[in-house]
Short mmCIF file of C-alpha atoms in Angstrom, two decimals:
data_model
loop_
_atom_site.label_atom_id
_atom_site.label_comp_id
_atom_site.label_asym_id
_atom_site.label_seq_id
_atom_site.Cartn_x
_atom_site.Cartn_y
_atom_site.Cartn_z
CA UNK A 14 108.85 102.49 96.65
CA UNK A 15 107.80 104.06 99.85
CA UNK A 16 110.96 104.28 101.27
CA UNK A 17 112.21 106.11 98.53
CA UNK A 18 109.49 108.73 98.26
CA UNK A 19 110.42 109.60 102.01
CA UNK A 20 114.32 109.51 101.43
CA UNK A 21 113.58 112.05 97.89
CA UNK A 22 111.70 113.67 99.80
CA UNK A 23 113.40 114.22 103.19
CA UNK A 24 116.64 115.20 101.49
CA UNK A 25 115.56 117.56 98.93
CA UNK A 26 113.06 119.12 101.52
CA UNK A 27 114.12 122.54 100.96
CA UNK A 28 111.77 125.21 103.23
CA UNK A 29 109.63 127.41 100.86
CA UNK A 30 111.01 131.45 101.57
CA UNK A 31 107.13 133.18 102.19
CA UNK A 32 106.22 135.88 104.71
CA UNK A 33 104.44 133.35 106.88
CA UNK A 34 107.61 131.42 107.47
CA UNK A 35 110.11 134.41 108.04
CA UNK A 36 107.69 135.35 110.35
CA UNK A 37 107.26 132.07 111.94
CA UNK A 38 110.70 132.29 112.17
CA UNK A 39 111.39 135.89 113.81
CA UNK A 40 108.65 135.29 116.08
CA UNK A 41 110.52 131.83 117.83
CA UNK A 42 113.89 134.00 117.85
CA UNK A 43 112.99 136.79 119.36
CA UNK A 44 110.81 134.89 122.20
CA UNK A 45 114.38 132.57 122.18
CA UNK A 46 116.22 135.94 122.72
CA UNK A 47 113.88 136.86 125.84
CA UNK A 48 114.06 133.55 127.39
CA UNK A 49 118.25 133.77 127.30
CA UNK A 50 117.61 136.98 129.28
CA UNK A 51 115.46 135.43 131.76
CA UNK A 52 117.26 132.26 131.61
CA UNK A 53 121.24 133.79 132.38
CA UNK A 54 119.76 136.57 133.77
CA UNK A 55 118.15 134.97 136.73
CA UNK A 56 121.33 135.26 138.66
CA UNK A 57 122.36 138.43 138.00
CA UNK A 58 120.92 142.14 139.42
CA UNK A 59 122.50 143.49 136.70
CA UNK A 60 120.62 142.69 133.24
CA UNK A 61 122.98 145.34 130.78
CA UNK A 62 125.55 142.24 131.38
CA UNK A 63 122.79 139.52 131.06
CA UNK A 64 121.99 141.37 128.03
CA UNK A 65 125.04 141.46 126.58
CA UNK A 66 125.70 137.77 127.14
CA UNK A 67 122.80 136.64 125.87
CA UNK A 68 123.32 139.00 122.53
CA UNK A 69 126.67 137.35 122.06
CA UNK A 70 125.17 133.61 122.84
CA UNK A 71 122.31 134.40 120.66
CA UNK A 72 123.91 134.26 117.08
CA UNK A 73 125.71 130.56 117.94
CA UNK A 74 122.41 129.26 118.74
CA UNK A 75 120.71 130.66 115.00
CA UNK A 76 124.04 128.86 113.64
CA UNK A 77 123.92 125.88 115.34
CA UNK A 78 120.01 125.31 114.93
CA UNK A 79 119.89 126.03 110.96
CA UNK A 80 123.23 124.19 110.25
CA UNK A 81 121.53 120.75 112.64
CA UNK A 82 118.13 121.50 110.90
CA UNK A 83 118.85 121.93 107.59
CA UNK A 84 122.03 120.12 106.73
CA UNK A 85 123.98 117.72 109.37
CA UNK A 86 120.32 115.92 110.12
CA UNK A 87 119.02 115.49 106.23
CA UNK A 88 122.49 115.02 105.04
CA UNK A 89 123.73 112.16 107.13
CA UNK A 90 120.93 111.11 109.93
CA UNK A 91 118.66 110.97 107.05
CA UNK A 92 120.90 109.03 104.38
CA UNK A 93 121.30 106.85 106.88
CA UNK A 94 124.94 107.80 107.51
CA UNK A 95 124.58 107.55 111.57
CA UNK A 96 128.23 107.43 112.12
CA UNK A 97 128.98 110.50 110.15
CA UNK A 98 125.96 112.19 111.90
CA UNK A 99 127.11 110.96 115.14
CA UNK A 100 130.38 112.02 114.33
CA UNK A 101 129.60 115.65 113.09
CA UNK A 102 127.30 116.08 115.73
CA UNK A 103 129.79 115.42 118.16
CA UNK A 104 132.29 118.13 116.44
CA UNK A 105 129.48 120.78 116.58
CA UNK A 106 128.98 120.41 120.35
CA UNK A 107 132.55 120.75 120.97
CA UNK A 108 132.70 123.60 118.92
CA UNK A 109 129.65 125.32 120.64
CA UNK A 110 130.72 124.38 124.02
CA UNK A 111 134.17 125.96 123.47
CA UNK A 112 132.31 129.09 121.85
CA UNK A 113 130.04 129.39 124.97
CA UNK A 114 133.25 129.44 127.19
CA UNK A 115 134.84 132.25 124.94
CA UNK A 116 131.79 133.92 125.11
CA UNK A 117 131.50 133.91 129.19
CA UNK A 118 135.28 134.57 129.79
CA UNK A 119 134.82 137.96 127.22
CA UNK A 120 131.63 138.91 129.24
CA UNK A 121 133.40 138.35 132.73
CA UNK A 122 137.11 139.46 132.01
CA UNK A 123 136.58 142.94 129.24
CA UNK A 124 133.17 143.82 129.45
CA UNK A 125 132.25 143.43 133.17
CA UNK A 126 136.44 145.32 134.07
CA UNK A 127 135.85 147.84 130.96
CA UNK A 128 132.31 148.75 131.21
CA UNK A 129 131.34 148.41 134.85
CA UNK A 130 128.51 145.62 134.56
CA UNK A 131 128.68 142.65 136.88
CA UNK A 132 128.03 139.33 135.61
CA UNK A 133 127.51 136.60 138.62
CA UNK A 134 130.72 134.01 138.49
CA UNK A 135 128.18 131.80 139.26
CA UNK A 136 125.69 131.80 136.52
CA UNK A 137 128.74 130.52 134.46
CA UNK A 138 128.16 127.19 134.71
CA UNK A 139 129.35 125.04 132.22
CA UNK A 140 126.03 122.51 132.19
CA UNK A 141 123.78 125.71 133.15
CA UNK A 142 124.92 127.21 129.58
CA UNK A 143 124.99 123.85 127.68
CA UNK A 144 121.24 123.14 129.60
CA UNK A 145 120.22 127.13 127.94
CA UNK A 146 121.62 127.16 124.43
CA UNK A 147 120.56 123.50 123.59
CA UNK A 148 117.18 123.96 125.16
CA UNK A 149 116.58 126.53 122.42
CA UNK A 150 118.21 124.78 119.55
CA UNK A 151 116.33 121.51 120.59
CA UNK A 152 113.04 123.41 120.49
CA UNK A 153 113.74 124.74 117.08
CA UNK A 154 114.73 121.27 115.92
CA UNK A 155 111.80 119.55 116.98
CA UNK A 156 109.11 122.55 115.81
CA UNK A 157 111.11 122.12 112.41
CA UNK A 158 111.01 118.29 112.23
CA UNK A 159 107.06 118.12 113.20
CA UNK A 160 106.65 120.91 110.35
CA UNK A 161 108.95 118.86 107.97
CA UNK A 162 106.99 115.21 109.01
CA UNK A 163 103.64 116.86 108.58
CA UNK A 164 104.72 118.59 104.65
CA UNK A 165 106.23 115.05 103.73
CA UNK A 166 102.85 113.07 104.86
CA UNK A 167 101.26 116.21 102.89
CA UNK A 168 103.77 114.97 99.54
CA UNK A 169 103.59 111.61 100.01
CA UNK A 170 99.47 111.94 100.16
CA UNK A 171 99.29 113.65 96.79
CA UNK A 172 102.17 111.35 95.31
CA UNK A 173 100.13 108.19 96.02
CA UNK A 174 96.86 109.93 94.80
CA UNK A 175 98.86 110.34 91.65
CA UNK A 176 100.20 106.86 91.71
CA UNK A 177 96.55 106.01 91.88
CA UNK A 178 95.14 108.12 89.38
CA UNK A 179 97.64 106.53 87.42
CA UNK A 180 96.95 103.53 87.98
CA UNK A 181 93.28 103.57 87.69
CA UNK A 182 93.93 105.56 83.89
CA UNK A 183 96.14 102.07 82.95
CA UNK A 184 93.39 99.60 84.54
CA UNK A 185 90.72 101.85 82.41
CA UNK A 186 93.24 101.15 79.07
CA UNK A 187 93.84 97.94 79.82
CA UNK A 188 90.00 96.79 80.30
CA UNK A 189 88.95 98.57 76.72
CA UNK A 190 92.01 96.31 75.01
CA UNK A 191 90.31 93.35 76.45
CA UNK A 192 86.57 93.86 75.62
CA UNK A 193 87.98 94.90 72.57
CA UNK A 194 89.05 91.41 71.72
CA UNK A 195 85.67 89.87 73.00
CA UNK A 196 83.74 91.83 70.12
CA UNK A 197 86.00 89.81 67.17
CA UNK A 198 86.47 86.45 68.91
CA UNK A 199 82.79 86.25 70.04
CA UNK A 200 82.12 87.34 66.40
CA UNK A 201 84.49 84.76 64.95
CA UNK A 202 83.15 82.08 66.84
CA UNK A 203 79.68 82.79 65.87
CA UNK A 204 80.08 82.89 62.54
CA UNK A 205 82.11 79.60 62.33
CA UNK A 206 78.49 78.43 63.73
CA UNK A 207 76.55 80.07 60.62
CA UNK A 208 79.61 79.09 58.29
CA UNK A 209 79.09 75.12 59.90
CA UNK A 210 74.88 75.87 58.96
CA UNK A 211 75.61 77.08 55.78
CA UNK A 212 77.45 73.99 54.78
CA UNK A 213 74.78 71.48 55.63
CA UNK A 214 72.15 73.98 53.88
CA UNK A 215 70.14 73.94 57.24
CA UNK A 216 67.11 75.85 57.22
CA UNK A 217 68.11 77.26 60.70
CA UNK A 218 70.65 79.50 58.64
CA UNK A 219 67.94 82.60 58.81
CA UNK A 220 66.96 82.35 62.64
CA UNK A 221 70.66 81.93 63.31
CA UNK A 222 71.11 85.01 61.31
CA UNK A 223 68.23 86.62 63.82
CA UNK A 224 69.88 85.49 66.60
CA UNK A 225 73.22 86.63 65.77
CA UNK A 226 71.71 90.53 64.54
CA UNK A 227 70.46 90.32 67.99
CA UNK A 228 73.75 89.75 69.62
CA UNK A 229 75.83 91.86 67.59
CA UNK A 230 72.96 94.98 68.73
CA UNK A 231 73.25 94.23 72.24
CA UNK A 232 77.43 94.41 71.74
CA UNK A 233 77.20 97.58 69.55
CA UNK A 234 74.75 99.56 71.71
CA UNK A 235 73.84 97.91 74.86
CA UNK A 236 77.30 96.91 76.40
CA UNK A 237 79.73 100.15 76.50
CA UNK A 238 79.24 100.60 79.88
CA UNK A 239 81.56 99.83 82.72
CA UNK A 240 78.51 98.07 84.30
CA UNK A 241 75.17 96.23 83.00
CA UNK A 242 72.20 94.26 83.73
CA UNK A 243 72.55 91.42 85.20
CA UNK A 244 69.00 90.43 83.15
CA UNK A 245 70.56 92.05 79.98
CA UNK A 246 73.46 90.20 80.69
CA UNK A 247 71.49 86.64 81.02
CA UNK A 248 69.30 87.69 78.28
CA UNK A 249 72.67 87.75 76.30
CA UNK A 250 73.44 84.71 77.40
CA UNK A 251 69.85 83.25 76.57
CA UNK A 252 69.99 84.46 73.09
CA UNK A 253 73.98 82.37 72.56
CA UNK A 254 72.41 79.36 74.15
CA UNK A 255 69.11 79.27 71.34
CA UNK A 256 72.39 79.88 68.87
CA UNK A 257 73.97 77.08 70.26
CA UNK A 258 70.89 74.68 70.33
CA UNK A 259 70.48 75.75 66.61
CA UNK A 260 73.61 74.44 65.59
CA UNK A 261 73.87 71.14 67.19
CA UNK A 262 70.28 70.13 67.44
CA UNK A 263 69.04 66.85 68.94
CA UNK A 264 72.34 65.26 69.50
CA UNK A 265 73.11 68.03 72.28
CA UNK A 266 71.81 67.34 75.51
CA UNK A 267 71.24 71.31 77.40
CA UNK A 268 70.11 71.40 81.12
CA UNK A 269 70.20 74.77 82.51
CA UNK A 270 68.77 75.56 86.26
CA UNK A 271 68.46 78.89 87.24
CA UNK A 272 67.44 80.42 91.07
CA UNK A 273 67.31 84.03 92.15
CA UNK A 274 66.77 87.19 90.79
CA UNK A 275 68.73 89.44 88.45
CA UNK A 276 66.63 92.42 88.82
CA UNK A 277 68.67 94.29 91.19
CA UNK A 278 72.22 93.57 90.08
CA UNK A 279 74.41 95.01 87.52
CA UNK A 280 77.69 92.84 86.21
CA UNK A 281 80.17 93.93 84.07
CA UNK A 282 79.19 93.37 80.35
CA UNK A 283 80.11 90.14 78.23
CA UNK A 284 81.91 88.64 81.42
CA UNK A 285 80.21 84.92 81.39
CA UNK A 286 79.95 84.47 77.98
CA UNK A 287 83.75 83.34 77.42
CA UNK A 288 82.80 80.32 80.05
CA UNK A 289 79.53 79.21 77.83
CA UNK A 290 81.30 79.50 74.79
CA UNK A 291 84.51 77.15 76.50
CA UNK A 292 81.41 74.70 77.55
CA UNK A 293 80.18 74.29 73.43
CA UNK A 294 82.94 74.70 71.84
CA UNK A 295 84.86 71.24 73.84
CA UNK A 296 81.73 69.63 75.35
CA UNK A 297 80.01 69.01 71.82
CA UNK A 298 82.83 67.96 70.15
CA UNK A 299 81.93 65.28 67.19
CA UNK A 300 83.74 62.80 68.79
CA UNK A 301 82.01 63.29 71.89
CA UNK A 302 78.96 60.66 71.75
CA UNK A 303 75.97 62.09 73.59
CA UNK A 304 77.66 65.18 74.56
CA UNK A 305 76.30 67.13 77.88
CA UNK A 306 76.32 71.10 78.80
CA UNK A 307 74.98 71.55 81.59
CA UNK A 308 74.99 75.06 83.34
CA UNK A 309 73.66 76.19 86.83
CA UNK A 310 72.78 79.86 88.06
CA UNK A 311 72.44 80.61 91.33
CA UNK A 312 71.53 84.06 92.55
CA UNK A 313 71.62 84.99 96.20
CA UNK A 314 71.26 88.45 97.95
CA UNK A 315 74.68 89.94 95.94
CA UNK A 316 76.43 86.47 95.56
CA UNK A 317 76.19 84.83 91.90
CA UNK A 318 76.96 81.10 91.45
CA UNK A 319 77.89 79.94 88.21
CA UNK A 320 78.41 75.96 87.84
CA UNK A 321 79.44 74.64 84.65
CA UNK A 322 80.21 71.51 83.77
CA UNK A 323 80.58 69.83 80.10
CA UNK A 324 81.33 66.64 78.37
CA UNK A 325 85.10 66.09 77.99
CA UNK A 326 86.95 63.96 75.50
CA UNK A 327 90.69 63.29 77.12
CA UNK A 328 91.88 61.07 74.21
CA UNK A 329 91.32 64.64 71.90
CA UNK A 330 91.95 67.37 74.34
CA UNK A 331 94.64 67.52 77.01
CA UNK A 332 93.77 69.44 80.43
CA UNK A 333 95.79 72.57 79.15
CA UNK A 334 93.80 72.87 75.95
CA UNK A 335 90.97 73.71 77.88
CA UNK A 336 92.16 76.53 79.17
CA UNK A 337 94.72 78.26 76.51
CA UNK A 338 92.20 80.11 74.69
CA UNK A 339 92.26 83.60 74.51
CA UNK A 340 88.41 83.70 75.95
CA UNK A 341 89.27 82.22 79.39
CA UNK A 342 92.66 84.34 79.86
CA UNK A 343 90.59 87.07 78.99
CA UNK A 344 87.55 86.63 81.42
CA UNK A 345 90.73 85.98 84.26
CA UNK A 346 92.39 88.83 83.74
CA UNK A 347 88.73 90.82 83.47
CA UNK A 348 88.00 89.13 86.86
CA UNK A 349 91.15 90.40 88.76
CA UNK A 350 90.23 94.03 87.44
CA UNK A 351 86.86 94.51 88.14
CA UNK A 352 86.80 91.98 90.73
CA UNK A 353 90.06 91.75 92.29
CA UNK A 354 88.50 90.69 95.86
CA UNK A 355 84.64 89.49 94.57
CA UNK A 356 85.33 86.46 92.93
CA UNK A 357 86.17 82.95 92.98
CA UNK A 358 87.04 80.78 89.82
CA UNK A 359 87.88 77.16 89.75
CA UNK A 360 88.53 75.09 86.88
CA UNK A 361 88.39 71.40 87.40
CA UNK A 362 89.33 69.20 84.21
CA UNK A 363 88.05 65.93 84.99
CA UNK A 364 88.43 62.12 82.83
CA UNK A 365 85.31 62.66 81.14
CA UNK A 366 83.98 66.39 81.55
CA UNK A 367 85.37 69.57 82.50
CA UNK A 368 84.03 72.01 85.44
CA UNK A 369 83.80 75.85 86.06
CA UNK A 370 82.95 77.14 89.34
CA UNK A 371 82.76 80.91 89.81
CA UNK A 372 81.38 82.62 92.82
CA UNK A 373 81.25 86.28 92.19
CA UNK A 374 79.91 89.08 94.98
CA UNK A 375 78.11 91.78 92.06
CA UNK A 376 77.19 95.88 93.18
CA UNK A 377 73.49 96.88 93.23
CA UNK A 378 71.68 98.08 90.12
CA UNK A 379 72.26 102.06 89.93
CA UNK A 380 70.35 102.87 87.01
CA UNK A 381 67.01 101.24 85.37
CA UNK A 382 67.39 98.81 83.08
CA UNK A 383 64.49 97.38 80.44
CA UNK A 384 62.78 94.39 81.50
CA UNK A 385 64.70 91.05 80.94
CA UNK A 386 63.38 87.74 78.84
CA UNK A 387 65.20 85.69 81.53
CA UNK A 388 62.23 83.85 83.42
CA UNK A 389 62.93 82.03 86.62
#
């Protein structure tokens, strides 16, 4: 992509006419036009001659330097068609050279017999005049390529700050289409819970309710921001385990460690939940017998340390099953967004339980959040 942005731009580079250019340009000419007087002239007493010659050099050398400058180099050298260049190039310093020898023999032969100024013989040298013109169209060549190689870095700067503009606007879309499917499938899966409750007429149907109202405010009000909380976040994550515990009672055996402190942190909202949610939904399976969740936090300096690991039943659930839900693909492809260089995520499915292992480096808190529930 690169490589094409310089070729566009290299071969449609066409100079901008403004009064600061012209000028730029007059200005090297007519020091150009004094330096092939002092230059051919250095020979010579008489400078009417010198002047003469160097006014009828002078025009082949504007020719020579625009025609190199701004079409044999970008047409060919820079299309990459170094024969041709090589070629053409070749055909313009024949050309010039035989000019440059018309040029001297019309000075020496009509003007010097005609109009009685003396050119010196011997300042017609044929590599003294190559050495003089070239020497001028060489310095106009090279002030024109830095001033083309500094206006393309100049393009090339503002097309990649587009390209990343652009970029960033998709990344922005694409992370509001996924926590727009957390809201329904966190929803869906918590009301299959109440659904499950309201089936067995438990009397937990009312604080799961509660708990639920409380997780539906905290996605409604509290987690529209890019960033969060990390103790909002765990507090979240609190209030799904109580829902959790709720629903499966005695015959689900919880342990939960947690070291470190949140209070300085912020995480991107809703991030951890899919991986709890993964851990319930196939560790307490009914035809798991004396089915295990057990989750680990870890919180040091930046780093956060998530362990998971839950009961697994491989005669119900192959490997892949564990992992084709739209939850985890979401919280992967979440990951590589915000976190693109911060994390690492294993997922270990095991004979008898399945593991998560996420490392993830988090940003300081920026603004002050409300105290958290989440108790070391």
């Amino acid at each position: 992509m690169m490589t094409r942005i310089l070729q566009q731009v290299k071969v449609d580079h066409i100079p901008k006419v403004s009064f600061i250019k012209v000028g730029q340009h007059l200005l090297f000419w007519v020091v150009s036009y004094l330096f092939f007087i002092l230059f051919f002239g250095r020979a010579n007493r008489d400078y009417q001659a010198t002047i003469i010659f160097a006014s009828l050099l002078f025009p082949l050398a504007i020719i020579t330097s625009y025609f190199l400058n701004y079409y044999l180099i970008p047409r060919f050298l820079f299309q990459g068609k170094h024969w041709r260049f090589v070629l053409f190039l070749f055909y313009t310093f024949v050309f010039t050279l035989w000019c440059e020898l018309m040029i001297s023999m019309f000075v020496l032969i009509i003007v010097s017999d005609f109009q009685f100024y003396k050119l010196d013989p011997t300042s017609i040298d044929i590599v003294f005049l190559l050495v003089g013109l070239y020497f001028i169209i060489l310095a106009f060549i090279a002030i024109e390529q830095v001033k083309r190689a500094f206006e393309i870095k100049k393009e090339i700067t503002r097309l990649e700050k587009r390209q990343l503009e652009t970029d960033l606007k998709l990344r922005e879309s694409e992370l509001k289409l996924l926590r727009a499917q957390i809201h329904p499938h966190f929803l869906f899966n918590t009301l299959n819970n109440l659904y499950g409750l309201t089936l067995e007429k438990s009397d937990l149907a009312p604080e799961l309710v509660l708990k639920l109202s409380d997780l539906m405010d905290y996605m409604l009000y509290k987690c529209n921001q890019p960033k969060v909380s990390l103790k909002s976040e765990l507090d979240h994550l609190k209030n799904y385990i109580e829902i959790e515990k709720i629903r499966y009672g005695k015959k689900l055996t919880l342990e939960l460690e947690e070291k470190g402190s949140p209070d300085q942190l912020e995480i991107a909202p809703m991030l951890l939940l899919a991986f709890f949610e993964n851990a319930f939904k196939h560790g307490v399976s009914k035809s798991i017998q004396n089915p295990l969740v057990s989750i680990q936090i870890i919180i040091e300096g930046h780093q956060l340390q998530l362990h998971i690991e839950n009961s697994r039943n491989s005669n119900a659930y192959h490997a892949e099953d564990y992992t084709k839900g739209i939850g985890l693909k979401n919280v992967q492809k979440r990951l590589k967004l915000i976190y693109p260089d911060k994390h690492q995520l294993e997922i270990n499915p095991k004979e008898d339980t399945f593991e998560i292992e996420l490392q993830l480096e988090l940003d300081q808190l920026h603004k002050p959040q409300q105290e958290s529930q989440w108790t070391n």
